[in-house]
Each structure stands twice: as C-alpha cells, then as structure tokens.
PDB file of C-alpha atoms in Angstrom:
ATOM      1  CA  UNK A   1      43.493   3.427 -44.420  1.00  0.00           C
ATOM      2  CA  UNK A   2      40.721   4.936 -42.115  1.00  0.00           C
ATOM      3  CA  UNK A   3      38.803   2.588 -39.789  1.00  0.00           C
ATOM      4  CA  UNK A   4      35.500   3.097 -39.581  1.00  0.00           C
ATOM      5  CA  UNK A   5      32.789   1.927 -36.663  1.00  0.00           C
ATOM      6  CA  UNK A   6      31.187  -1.219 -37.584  1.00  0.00           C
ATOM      7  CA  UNK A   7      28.790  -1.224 -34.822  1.00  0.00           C
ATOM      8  CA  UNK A   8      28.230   2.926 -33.918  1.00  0.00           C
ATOM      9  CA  UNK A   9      24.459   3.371 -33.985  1.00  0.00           C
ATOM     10  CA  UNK A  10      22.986   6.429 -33.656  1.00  0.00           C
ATOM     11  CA  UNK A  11      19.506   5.756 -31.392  1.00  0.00           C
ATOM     12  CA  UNK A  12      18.539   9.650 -31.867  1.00  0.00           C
ATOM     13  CA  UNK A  13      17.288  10.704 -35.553  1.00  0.00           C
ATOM     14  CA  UNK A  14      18.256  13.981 -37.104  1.00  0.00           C
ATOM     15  CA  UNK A  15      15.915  16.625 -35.252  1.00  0.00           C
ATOM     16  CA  UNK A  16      14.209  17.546 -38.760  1.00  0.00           C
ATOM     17  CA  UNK A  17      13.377  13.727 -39.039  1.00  0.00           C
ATOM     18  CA  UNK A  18      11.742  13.821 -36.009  1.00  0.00           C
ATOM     19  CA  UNK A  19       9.959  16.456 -36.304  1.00  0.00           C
ATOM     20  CA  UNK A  20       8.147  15.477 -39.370  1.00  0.00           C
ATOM     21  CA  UNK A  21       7.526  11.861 -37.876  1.00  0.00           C
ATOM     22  CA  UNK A  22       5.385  13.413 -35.612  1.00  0.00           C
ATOM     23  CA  UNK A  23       3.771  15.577 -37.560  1.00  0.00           C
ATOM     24  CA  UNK A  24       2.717  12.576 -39.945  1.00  0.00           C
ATOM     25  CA  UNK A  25       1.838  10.870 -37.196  1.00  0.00           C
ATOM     26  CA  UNK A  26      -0.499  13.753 -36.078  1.00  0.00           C
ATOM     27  CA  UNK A  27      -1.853  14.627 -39.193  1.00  0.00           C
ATOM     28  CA  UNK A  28      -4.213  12.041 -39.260  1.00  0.00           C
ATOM     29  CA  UNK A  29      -5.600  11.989 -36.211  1.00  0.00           C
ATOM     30  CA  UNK A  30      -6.223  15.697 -36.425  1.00  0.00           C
ATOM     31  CA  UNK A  31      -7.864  15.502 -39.892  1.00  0.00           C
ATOM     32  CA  UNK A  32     -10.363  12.801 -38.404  1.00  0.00           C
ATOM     33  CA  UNK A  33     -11.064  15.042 -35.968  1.00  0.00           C
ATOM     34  CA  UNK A  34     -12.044  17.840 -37.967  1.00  0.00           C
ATOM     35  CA  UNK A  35     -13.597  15.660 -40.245  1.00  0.00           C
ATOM     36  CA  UNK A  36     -15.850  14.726 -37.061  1.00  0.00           C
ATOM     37  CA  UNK A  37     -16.167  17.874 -35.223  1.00  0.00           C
ATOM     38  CA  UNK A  38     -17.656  19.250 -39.176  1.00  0.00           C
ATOM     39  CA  UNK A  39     -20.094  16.679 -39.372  1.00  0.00           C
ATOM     40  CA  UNK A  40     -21.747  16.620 -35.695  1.00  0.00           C
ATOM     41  CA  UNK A  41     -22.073  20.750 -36.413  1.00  0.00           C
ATOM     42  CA  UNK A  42     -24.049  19.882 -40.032  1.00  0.00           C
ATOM     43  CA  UNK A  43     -26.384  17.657 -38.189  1.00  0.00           C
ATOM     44  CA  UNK A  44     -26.617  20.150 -35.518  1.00  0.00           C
ATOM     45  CA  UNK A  45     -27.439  22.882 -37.644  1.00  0.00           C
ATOM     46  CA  UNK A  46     -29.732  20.693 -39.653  1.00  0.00           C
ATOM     47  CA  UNK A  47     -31.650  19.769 -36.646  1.00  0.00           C
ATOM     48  CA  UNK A  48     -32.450  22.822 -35.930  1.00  0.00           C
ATOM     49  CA  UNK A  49     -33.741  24.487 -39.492  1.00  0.00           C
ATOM     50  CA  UNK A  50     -35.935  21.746 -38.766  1.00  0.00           C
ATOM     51  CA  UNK A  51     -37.279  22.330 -35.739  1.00  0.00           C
ATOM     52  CA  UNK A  52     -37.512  18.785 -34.668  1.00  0.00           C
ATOM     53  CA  UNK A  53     -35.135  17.352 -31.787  1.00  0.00           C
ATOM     54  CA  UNK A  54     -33.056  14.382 -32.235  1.00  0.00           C
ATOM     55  CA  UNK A  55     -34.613  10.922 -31.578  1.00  0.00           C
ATOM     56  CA  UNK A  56     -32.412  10.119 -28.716  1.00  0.00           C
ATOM     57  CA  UNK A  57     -32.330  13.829 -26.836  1.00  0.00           C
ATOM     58  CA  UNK A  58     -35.432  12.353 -24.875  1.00  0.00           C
ATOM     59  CA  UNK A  59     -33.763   9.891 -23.283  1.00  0.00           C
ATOM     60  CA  UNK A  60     -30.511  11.010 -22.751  1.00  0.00           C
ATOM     61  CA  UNK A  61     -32.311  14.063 -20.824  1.00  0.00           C
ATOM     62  CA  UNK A  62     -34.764  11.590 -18.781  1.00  0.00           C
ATOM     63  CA  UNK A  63     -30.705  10.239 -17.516  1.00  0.00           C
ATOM     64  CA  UNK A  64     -29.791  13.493 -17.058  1.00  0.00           C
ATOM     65  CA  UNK A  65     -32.510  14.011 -14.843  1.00  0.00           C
ATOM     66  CA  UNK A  66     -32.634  10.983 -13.141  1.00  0.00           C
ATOM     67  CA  UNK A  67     -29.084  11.086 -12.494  1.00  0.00           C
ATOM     68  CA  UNK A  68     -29.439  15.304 -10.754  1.00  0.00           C
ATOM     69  CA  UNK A  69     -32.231  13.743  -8.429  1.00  0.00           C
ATOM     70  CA  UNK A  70     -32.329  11.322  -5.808  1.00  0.00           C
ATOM     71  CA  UNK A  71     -29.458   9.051  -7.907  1.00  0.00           C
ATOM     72  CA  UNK A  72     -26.704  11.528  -7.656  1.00  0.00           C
ATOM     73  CA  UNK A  73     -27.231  11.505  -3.684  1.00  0.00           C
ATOM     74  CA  UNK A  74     -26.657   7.808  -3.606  1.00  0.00           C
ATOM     75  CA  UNK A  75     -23.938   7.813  -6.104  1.00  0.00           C
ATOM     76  CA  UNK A  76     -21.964  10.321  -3.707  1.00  0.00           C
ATOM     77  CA  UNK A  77     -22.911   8.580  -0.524  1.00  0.00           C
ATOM     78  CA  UNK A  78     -21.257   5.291  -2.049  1.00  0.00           C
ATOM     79  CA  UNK A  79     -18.415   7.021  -3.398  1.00  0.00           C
ATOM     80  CA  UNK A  80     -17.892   9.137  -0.180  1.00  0.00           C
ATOM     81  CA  UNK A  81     -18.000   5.662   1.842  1.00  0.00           C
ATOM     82  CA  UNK A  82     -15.877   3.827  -0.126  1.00  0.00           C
ATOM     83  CA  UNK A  83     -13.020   5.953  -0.686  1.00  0.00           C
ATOM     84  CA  UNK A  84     -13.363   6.545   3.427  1.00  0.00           C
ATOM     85  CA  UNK A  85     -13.267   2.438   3.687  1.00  0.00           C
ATOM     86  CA  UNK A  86     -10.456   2.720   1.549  1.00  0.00           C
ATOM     87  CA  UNK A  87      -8.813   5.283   3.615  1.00  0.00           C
ATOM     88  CA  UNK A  88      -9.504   3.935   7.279  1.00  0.00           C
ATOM     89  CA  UNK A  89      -8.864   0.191   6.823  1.00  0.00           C
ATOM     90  CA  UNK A  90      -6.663   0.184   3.765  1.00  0.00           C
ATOM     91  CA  UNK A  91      -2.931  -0.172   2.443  1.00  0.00           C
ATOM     92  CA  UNK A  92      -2.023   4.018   2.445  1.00  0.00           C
ATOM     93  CA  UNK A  93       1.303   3.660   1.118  1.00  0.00           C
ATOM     94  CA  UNK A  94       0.910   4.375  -2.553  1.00  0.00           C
ATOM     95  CA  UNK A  95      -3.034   4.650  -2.991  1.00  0.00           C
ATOM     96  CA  UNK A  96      -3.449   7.450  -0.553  1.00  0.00           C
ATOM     97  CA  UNK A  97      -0.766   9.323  -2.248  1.00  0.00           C
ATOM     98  CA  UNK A  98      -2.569   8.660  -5.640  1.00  0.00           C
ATOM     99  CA  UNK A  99      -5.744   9.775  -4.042  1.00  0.00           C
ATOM    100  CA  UNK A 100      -3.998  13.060  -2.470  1.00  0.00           C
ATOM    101  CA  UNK A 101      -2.494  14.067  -5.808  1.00  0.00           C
ATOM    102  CA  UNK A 102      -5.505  13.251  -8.024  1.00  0.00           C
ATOM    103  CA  UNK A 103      -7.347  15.866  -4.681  1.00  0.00           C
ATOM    104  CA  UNK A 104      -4.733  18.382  -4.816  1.00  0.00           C
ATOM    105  CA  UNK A 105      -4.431  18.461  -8.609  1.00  0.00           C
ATOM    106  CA  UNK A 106      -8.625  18.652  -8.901  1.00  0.00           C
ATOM    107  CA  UNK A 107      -8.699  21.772  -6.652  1.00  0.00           C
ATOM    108  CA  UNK A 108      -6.027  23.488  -8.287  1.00  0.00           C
ATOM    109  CA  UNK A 109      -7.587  22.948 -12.028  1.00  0.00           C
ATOM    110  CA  UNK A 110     -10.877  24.160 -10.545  1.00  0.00           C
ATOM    111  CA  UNK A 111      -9.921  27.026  -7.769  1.00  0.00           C
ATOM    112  CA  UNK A 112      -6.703  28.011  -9.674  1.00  0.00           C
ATOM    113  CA  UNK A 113      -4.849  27.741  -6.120  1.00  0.00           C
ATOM    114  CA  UNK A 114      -1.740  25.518  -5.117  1.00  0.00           C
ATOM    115  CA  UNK A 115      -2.424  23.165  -2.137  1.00  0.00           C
ATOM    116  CA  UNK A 116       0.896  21.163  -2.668  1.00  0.00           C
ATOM    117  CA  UNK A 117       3.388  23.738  -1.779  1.00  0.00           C
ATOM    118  CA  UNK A 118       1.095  25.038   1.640  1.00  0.00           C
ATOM    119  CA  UNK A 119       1.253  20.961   2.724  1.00  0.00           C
ATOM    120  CA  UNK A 120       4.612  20.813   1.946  1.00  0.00           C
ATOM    121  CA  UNK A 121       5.586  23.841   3.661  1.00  0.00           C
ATOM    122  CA  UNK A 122       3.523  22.838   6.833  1.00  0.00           C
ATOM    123  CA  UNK A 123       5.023  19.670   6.626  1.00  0.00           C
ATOM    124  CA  UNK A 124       8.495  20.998   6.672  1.00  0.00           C
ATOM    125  CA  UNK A 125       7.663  23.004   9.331  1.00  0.00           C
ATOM    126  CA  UNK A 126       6.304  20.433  11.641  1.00  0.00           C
ATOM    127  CA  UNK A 127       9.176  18.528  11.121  1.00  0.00           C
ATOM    128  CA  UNK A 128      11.801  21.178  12.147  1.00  0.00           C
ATOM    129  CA  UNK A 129       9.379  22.107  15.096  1.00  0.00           C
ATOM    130  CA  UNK A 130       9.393  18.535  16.261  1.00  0.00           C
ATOM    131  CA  UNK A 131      13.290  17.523  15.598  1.00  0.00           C
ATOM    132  CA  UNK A 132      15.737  18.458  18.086  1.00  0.00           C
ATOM    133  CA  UNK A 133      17.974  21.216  18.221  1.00  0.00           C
ATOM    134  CA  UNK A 134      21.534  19.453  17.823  1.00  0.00           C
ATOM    135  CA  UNK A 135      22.644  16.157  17.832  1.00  0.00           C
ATOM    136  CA  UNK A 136      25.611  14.860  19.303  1.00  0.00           C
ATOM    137  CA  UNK A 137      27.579  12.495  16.785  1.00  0.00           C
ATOM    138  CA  UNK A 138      27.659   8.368  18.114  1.00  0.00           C
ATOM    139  CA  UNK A 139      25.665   9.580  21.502  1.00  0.00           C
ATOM    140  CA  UNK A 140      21.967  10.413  19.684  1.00  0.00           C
ATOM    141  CA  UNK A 141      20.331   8.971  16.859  1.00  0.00           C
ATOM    142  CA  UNK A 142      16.488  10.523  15.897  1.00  0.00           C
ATOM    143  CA  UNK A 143      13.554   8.682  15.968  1.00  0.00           C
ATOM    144  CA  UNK A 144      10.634   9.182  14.657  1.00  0.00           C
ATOM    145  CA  UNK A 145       7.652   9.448  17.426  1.00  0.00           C
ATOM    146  CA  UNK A 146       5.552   7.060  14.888  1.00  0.00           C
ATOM    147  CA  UNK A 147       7.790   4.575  16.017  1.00  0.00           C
ATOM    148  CA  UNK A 148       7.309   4.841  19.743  1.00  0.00           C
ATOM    149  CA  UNK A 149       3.865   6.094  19.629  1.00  0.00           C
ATOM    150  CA  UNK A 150       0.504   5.306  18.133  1.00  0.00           C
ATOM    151  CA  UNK A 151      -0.675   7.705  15.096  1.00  0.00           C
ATOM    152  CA  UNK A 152      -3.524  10.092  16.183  1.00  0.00           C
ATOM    153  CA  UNK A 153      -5.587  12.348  13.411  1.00  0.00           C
ATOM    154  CA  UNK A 154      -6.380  15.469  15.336  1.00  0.00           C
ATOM    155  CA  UNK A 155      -6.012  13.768  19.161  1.00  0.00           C
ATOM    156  CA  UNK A 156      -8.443  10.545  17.584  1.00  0.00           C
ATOM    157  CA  UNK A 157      -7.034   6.910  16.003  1.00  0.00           C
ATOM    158  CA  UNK A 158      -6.455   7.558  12.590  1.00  0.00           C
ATOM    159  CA  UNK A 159      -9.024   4.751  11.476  1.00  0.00           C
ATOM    160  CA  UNK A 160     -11.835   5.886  13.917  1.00  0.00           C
ATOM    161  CA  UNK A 161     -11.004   9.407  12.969  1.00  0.00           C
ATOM    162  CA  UNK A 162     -11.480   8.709   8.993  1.00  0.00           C
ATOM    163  CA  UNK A 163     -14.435   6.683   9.600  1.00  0.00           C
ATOM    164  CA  UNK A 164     -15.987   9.006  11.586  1.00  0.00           C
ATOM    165  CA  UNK A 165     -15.241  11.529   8.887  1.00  0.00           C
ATOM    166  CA  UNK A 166     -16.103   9.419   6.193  1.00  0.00           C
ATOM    167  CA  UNK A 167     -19.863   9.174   7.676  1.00  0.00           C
ATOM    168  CA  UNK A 168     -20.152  12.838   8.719  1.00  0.00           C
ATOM    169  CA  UNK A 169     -19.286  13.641   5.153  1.00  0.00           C
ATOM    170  CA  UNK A 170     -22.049  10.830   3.337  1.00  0.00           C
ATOM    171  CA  UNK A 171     -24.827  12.448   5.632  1.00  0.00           C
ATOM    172  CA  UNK A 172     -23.784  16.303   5.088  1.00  0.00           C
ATOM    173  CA  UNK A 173     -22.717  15.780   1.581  1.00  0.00           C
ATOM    174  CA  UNK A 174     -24.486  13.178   0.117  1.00  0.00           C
ATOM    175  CA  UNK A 175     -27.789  13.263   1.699  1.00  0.00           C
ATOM    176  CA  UNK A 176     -27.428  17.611   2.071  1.00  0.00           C
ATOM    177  CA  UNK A 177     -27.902  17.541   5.997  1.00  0.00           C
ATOM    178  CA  UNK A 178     -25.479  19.475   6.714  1.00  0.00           C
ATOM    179  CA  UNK A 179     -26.349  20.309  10.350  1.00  0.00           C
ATOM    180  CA  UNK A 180     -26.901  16.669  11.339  1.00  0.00           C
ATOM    181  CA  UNK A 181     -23.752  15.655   9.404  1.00  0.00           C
ATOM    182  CA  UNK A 182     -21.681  18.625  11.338  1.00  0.00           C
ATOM    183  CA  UNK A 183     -23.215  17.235  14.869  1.00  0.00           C
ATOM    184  CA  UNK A 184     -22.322  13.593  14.197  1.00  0.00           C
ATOM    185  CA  UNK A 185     -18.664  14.399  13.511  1.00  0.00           C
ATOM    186  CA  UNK A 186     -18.308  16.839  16.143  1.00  0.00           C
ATOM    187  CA  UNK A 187     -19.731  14.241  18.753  1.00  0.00           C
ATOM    188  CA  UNK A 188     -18.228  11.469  16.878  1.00  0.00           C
ATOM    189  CA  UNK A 189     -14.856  12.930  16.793  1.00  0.00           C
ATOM    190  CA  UNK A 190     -15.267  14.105  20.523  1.00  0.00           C
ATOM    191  CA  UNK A 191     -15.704  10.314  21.906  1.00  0.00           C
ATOM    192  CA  UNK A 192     -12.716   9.450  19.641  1.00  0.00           C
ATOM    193  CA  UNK A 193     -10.480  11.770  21.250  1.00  0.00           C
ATOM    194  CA  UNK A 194     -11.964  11.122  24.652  1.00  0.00           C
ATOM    195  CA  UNK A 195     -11.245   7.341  24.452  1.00  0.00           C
ATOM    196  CA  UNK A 196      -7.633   8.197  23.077  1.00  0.00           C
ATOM    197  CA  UNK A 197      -6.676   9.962  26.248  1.00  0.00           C
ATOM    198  CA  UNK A 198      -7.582   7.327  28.505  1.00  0.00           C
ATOM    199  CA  UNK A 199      -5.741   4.941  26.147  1.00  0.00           C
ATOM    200  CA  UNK A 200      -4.470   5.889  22.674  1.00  0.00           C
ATOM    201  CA  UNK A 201      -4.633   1.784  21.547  1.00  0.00           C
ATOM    202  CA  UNK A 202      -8.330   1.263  22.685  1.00  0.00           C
ATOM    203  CA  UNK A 203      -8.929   0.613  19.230  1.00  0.00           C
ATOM    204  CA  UNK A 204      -7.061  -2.305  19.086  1.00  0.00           C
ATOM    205  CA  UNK A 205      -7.903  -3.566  22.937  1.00  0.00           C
ATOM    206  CA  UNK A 206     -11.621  -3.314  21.760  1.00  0.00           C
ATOM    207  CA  UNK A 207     -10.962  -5.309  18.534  1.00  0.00           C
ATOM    208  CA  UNK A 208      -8.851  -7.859  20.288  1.00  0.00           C
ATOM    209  CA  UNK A 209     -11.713  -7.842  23.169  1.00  0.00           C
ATOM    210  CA  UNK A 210     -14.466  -8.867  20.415  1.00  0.00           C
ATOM    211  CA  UNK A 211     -12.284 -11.105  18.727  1.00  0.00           C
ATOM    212  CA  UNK A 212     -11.208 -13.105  21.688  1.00  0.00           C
ATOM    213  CA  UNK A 213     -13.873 -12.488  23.936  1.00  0.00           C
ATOM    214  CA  UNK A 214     -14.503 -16.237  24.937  1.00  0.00           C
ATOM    215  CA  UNK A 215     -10.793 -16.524  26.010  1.00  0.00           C
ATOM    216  CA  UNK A 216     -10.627 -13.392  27.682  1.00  0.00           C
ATOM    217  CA  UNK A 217     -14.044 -14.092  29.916  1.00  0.00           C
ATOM    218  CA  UNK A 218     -12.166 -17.334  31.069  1.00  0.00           C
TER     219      UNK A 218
END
C-alpha cells in the first residue's frame, strides 16, 4: 500500500507548458500588430501615388508648429517651476528618488553614460571622508551631522538653494536667456550663501518673523 499526497500541488507548470502559454498569449498581440503596422504602410504608400496629403496632416503640422514656438517655452518654464516647487517645498523621501532615477536613467538612454555608479561612488566617498577613523566600543556612537546641523546645498538652505535654481533654470532654459539666467543664480545663490554664514536657519527666523510679526513687534 503506497500513500500518496492528497494535497501536494505543484504551483510551477512543466517549462514546455509555459513556454507555449506565452507564446499563445503573444501570438495575438503580435499578429494585430503586423496586421496594423501593414495597413498604415498601404495607406502611406497610397497617399503618395496620389500625390495628395492626408486630410488631417494640416493640422497636426499647424500643432507641431505651434507647439516648437512660443508654446514649448511656456510648457518648459511650467514644468521647470513645478518640479523645482516640488523639489524645494516638498516631501523628498520617495518622490525625489523617483525623480533622480527617472534623471539618471534619461541621460544614460540618451548620452549612453552611467551617472548612478559616479553618485554612488562620490557618495561613498564623502561618507568615509566625513566618518571617523575608529570608534571605541560603549564610549562613541556616530552621528550623523544632519542631525546636529542644518542641511546646506553648496554653502545655501537647501530650499532657497533649489528655488533659486529652479528660477535661474525657467529664465536660461525656458525663455533661452542664458546670460541673464546664469547672473540671477550666481547672485541669487551668492546672497543665499551670504545669509547662511551669518546664520544657517535665517530661513526659518525670516518665515517665523512674517508669520508672527504682530507678536514679535510687541
């Protein structure tokens, strides 16, 4: 008498099965698409034996031009802004990290060159720069200098530094003036960094000045 398992289920199919599950599943799809791709070349070809353009070439190219003129320089300008909004005054735990891979993955599809690994790398090695060189066990515990200190972005507050990036970049890139653009970071960036010596939280006296300006002039 053999006893058998009454409730042994296998939850992975034979690899042959599986393979030609997804190659039904493909099958169709694919053919549609061929079936498709055929038919938009026949009506392209026919169009042109004809000589006549299509009845709605006019205007999708009045768009098209519409949208490479003065519309594509708002369109960035908004975009720019927004995503700096989003940046400066924003939750940056997991949309900025969203926003830095969809940045890092762009460049590398277009340039063909890695940016990942180099910020990784420098990261690495700004954290071994910064760390001490031993610890001793029970007497020394390591603390991060966000904890003790405010964040700076390149000597400014991180907000004023992204904002004052974020409008540098709408007048250089979206409204090509460059120069003017370059200037109002530069001095921008330079009052930033100023105001951050004298005190690194004058960010948040100033808001708490205008917030609570009645009970402060009291």
């Amino acid at each position: 008498m053999t006893h058998a398992h009454a409730f042994r289920v296998s939850v992975n199919p034979p690899s042959h099965l599986s393979i030609l599950a997804r190659l039904r599943c493909l099958g169709r799809p694919a053919g549609q698409g061929l079936l498709l791709a055929a038919l938009l070349l026949f009506l392209a070809g026919t169009a042109q034996a004809a000589g006549s353009s299509m009845p709605w070439e006019g205007p999708l190219q009045s768009i098209l031009d519409s949208i490479q003129g003065p519309v594509a320089r708002i369109v960035a300008v908004i975009i720019i802004i927004a995503t700096g909004l989003a940046l400066a005054f924003g939750d940056t735990s997991g949309g900025f990290r969203k926003l830095i891979q969809i940045v890092f993955r762009s460049v590398h599809r277009l340039c063909g060159f890695e940016l990942l690994p180099v910020v990784l790398q420098l990261l690495r090695r700004g954290r071994r720069m910064s760390a001490p060189d031993t610890f001793v066990a029970g007497f020394e515990v390591p603390l991060h200098r966000s904890l003790t200190e405010p964040i700076l972005l390149g000597g400014a507050p991180r907000t004023m530094a992204i904002a004052n990036g974020t409008l540098a970049a709408a007048v250089g890139l979206g409204l090509q003036l460059w120069i003017p653009g370059v200037v109002l970071w530069i001095v921008g960036h330079s009052l930033a960094v100023w105001g951050a010596r004298v005190d690194p939280q004058f960010m948040q006296v100033f808001a708490r000045h205008i917030k609570h300006r009645p009970l402060l002039d009291v």
